[in-house]
Tab-separated table of C-alpha atoms in Angstrom:
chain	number	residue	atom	x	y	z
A	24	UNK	CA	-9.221	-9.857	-5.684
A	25	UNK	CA	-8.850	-10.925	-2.380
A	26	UNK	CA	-5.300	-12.921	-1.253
A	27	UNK	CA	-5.731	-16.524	-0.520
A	28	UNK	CA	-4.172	-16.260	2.937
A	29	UNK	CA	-3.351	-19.961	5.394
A	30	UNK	CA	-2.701	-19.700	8.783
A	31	UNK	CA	0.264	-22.406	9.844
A	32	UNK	CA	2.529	-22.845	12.409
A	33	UNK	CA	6.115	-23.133	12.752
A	34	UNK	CA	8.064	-23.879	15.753
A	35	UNK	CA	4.730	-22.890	17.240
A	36	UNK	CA	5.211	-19.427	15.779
A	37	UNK	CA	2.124	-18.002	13.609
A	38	UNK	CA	2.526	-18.023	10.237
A	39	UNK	CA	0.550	-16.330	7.682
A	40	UNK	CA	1.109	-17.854	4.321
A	41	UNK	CA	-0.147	-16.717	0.343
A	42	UNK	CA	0.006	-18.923	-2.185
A	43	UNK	CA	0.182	-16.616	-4.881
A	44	UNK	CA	2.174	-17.413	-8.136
A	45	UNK	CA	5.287	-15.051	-7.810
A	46	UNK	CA	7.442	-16.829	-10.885
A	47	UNK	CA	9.339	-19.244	-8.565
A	48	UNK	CA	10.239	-16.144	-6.077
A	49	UNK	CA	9.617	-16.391	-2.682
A	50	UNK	CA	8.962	-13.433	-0.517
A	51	UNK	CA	9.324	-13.584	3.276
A	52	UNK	CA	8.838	-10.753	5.827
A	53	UNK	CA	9.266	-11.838	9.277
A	54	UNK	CA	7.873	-9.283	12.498
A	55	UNK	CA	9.611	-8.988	15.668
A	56	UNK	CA	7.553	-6.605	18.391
A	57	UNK	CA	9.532	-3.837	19.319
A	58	UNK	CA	6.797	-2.136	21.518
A	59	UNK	CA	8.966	-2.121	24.824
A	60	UNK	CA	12.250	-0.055	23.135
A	61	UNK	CA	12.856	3.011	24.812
A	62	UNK	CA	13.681	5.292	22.477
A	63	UNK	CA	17.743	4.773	22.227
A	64	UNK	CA	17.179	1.221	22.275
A	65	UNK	CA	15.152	1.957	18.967
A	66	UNK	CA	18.179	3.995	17.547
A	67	UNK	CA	20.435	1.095	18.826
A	68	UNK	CA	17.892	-1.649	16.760
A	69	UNK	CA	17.994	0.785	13.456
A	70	UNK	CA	22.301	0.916	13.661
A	71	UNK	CA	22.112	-2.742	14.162
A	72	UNK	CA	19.768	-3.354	11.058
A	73	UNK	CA	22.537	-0.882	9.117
A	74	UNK	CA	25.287	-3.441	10.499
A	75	UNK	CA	23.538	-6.952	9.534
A	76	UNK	CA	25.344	-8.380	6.557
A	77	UNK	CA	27.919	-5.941	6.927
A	78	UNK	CA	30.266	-7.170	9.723
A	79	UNK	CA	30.832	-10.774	10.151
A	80	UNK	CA	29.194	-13.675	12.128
A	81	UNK	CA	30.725	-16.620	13.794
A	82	UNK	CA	30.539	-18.647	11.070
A	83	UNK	CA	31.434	-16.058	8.074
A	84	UNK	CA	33.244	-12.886	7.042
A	85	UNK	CA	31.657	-10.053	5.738
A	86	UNK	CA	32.755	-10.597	2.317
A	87	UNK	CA	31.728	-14.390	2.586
A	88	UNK	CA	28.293	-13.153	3.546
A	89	UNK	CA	27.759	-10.669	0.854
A	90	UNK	CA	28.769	-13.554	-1.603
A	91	UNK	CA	25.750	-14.831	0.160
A	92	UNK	CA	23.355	-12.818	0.113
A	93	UNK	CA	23.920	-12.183	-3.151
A	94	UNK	CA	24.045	-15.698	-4.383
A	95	UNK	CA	21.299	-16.764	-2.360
A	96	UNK	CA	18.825	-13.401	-1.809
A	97	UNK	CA	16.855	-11.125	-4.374
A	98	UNK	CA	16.972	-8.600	-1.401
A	99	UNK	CA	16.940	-8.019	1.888
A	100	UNK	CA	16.241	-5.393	3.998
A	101	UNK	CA	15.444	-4.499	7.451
A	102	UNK	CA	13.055	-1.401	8.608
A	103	UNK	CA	10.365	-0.352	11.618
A	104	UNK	CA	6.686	0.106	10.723
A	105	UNK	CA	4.165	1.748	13.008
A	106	UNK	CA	0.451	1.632	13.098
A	107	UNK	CA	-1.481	3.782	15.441
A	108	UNK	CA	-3.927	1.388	17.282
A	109	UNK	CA	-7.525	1.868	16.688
A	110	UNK	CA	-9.293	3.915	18.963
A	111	UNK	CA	-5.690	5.112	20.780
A	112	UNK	CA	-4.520	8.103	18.867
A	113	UNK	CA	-1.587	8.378	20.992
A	114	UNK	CA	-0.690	4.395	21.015
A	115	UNK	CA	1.059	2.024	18.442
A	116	UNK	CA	2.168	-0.564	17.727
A	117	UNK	CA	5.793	-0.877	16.621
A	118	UNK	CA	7.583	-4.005	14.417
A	119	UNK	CA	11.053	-4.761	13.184
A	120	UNK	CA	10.469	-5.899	9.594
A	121	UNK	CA	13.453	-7.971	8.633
A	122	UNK	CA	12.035	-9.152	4.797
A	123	UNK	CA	13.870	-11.155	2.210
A	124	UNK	CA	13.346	-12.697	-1.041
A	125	UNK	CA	14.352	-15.831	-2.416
A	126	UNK	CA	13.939	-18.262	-5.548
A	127	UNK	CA	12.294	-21.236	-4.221
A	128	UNK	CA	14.852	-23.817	-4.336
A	129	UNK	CA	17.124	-21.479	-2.310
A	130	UNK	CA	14.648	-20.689	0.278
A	131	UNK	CA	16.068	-23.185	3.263
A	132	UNK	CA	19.162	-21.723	2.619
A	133	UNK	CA	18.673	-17.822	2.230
A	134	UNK	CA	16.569	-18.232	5.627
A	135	UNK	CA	19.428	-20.210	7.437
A	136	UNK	CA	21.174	-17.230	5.863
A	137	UNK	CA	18.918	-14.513	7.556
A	138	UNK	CA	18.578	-16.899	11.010
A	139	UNK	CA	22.522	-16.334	10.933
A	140	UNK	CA	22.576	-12.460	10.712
A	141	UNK	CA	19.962	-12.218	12.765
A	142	UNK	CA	21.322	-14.241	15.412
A	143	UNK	CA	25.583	-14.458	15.246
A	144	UNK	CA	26.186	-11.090	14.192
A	145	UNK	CA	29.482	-10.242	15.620
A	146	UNK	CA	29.500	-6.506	17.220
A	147	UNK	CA	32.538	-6.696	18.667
A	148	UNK	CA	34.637	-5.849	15.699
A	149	UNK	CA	34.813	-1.982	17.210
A	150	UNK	CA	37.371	-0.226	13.738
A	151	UNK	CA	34.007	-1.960	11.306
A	152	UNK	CA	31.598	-0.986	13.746
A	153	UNK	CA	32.825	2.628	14.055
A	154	UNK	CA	33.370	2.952	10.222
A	155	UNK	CA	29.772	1.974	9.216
A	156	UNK	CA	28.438	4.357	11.735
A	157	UNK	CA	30.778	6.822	10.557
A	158	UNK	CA	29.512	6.356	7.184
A	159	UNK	CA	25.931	6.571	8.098
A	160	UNK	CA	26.787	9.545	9.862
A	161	UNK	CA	28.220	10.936	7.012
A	162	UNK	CA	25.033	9.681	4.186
A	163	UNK	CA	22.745	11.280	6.627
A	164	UNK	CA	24.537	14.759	6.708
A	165	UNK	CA	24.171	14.898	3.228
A	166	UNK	CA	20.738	14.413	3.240
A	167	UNK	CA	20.478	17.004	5.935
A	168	UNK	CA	21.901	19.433	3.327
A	169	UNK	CA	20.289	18.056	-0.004
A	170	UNK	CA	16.630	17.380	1.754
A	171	UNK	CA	16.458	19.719	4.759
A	172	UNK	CA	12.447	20.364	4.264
A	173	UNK	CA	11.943	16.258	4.188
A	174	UNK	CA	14.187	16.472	7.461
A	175	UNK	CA	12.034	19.329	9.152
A	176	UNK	CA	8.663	17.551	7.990
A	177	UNK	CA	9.611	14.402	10.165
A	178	UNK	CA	10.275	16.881	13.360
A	179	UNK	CA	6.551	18.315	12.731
A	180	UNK	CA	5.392	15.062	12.796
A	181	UNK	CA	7.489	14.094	15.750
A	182	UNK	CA	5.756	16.627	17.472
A	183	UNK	CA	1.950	15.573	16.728
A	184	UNK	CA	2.124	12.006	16.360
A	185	UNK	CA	3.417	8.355	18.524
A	186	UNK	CA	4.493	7.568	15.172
A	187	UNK	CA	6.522	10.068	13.908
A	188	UNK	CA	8.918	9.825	17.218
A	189	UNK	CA	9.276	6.384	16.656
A	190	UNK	CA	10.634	7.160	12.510
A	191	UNK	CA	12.617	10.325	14.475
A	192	UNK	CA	14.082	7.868	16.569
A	193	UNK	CA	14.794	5.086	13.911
A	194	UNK	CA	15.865	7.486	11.006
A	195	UNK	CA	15.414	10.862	11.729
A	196	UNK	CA	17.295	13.616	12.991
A	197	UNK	CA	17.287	12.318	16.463
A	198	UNK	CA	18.697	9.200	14.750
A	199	UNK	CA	21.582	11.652	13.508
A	200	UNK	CA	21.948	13.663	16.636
A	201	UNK	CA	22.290	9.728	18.464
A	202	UNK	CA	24.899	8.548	15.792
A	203	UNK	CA	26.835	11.400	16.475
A	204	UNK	CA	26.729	10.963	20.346
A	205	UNK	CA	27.601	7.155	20.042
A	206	UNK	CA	30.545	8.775	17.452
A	207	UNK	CA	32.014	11.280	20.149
A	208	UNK	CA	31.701	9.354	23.286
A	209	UNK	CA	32.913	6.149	21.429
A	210	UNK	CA	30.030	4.321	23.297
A	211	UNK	CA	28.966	2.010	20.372
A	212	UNK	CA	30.968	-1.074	21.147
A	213	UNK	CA	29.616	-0.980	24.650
A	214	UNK	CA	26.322	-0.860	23.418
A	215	UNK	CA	26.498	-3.821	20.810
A	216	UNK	CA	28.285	-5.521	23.202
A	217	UNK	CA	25.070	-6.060	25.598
């Protein structure tokens, strides 16, 4: 069945929009090109996506915005994608996914919601900053141990494929190995703070 599918414009932006019955749920996933990251700006762009909705913006504290999110969101998440281009085997095309979910009548206000974290996130709060990464840190040591082979099947891939440095860099082991730098040298507040 194919998707009814309307091209629209907002804020001169593209927009692609379904209008699929979804029981009164909206479901938004908005693309940001991430094709010029270096590779420790891509780890940078992953520990910031770990931070949204867990440190505070301008206008609320973390526990106000979890009230939020919670109130106002199904879900939300934020994640990379890659797609090799076509006809470049050792090119792609890399996207920030930041996609939420929302009953209808709440949608102006879960994506004012999502405009905030994207937008007045505040890094500076270095003992919140360093415990989340800490934490990360920690949930990906354990997954080291639990699910080395999954670990070692990324670093094969790493190896072959655009793709599979781009996930190394973004969740990987080199992720790890650049939490634990950013740990040690205590460089992460510099880094949010630009």
């Amino acid at each position: 069945e194919e998707i009814p599918t309307e091209e629209i414009s907002i804020a001169g932006i593209p927009v692609l929009k379904h209008d699929v019955a979804c029981g009164g749920i909206v479901y938004t996933t908005l693309y940001f090109d991430c094709d010029d990251l270096s590779p420790d700006e891509l780890s940078l762009a992953s520990l910031m996506g770990i931070l949204l909705g867990d440190l505070a913006t301008k206008a609320h504290t973390a526990q106000e915005l979890m009230n939020l999110r919670q109130l106002l969101c199904g879900r939300m998440s934020m994640r990379f994608i890659t797609a090799a281009r076509e006809n470049e085997p050792t090119a792609c095309q890399r996207k920030l996914c930041v996609e939420f979910s929302a009953l209808e009548q709440n949608l102006a206000k879960a994506t004012e919601l999502v405009v905030e974290l994207l937008t007045a996130t505040r890094y500076d709060d270095e003992a919140a900053v360093l415990e989340i990464l800490r934490q990360t840190k920690t949930g990906m040591t354990q997954q080291i141990i639990m699910s080395g082979s999954a670990l070692a099947a990324g670093r094969v891939a790493a190896q072959g494929t655009v793709t599979g440095v781009i996930d190394e860099h973004c969740g990987g082991f080199e992720f790890y190995r650049w939490l634990k730098t950013q740990e040690e040298q205590e460089t992460h507040a510099a880094l949010l703070a630009d």
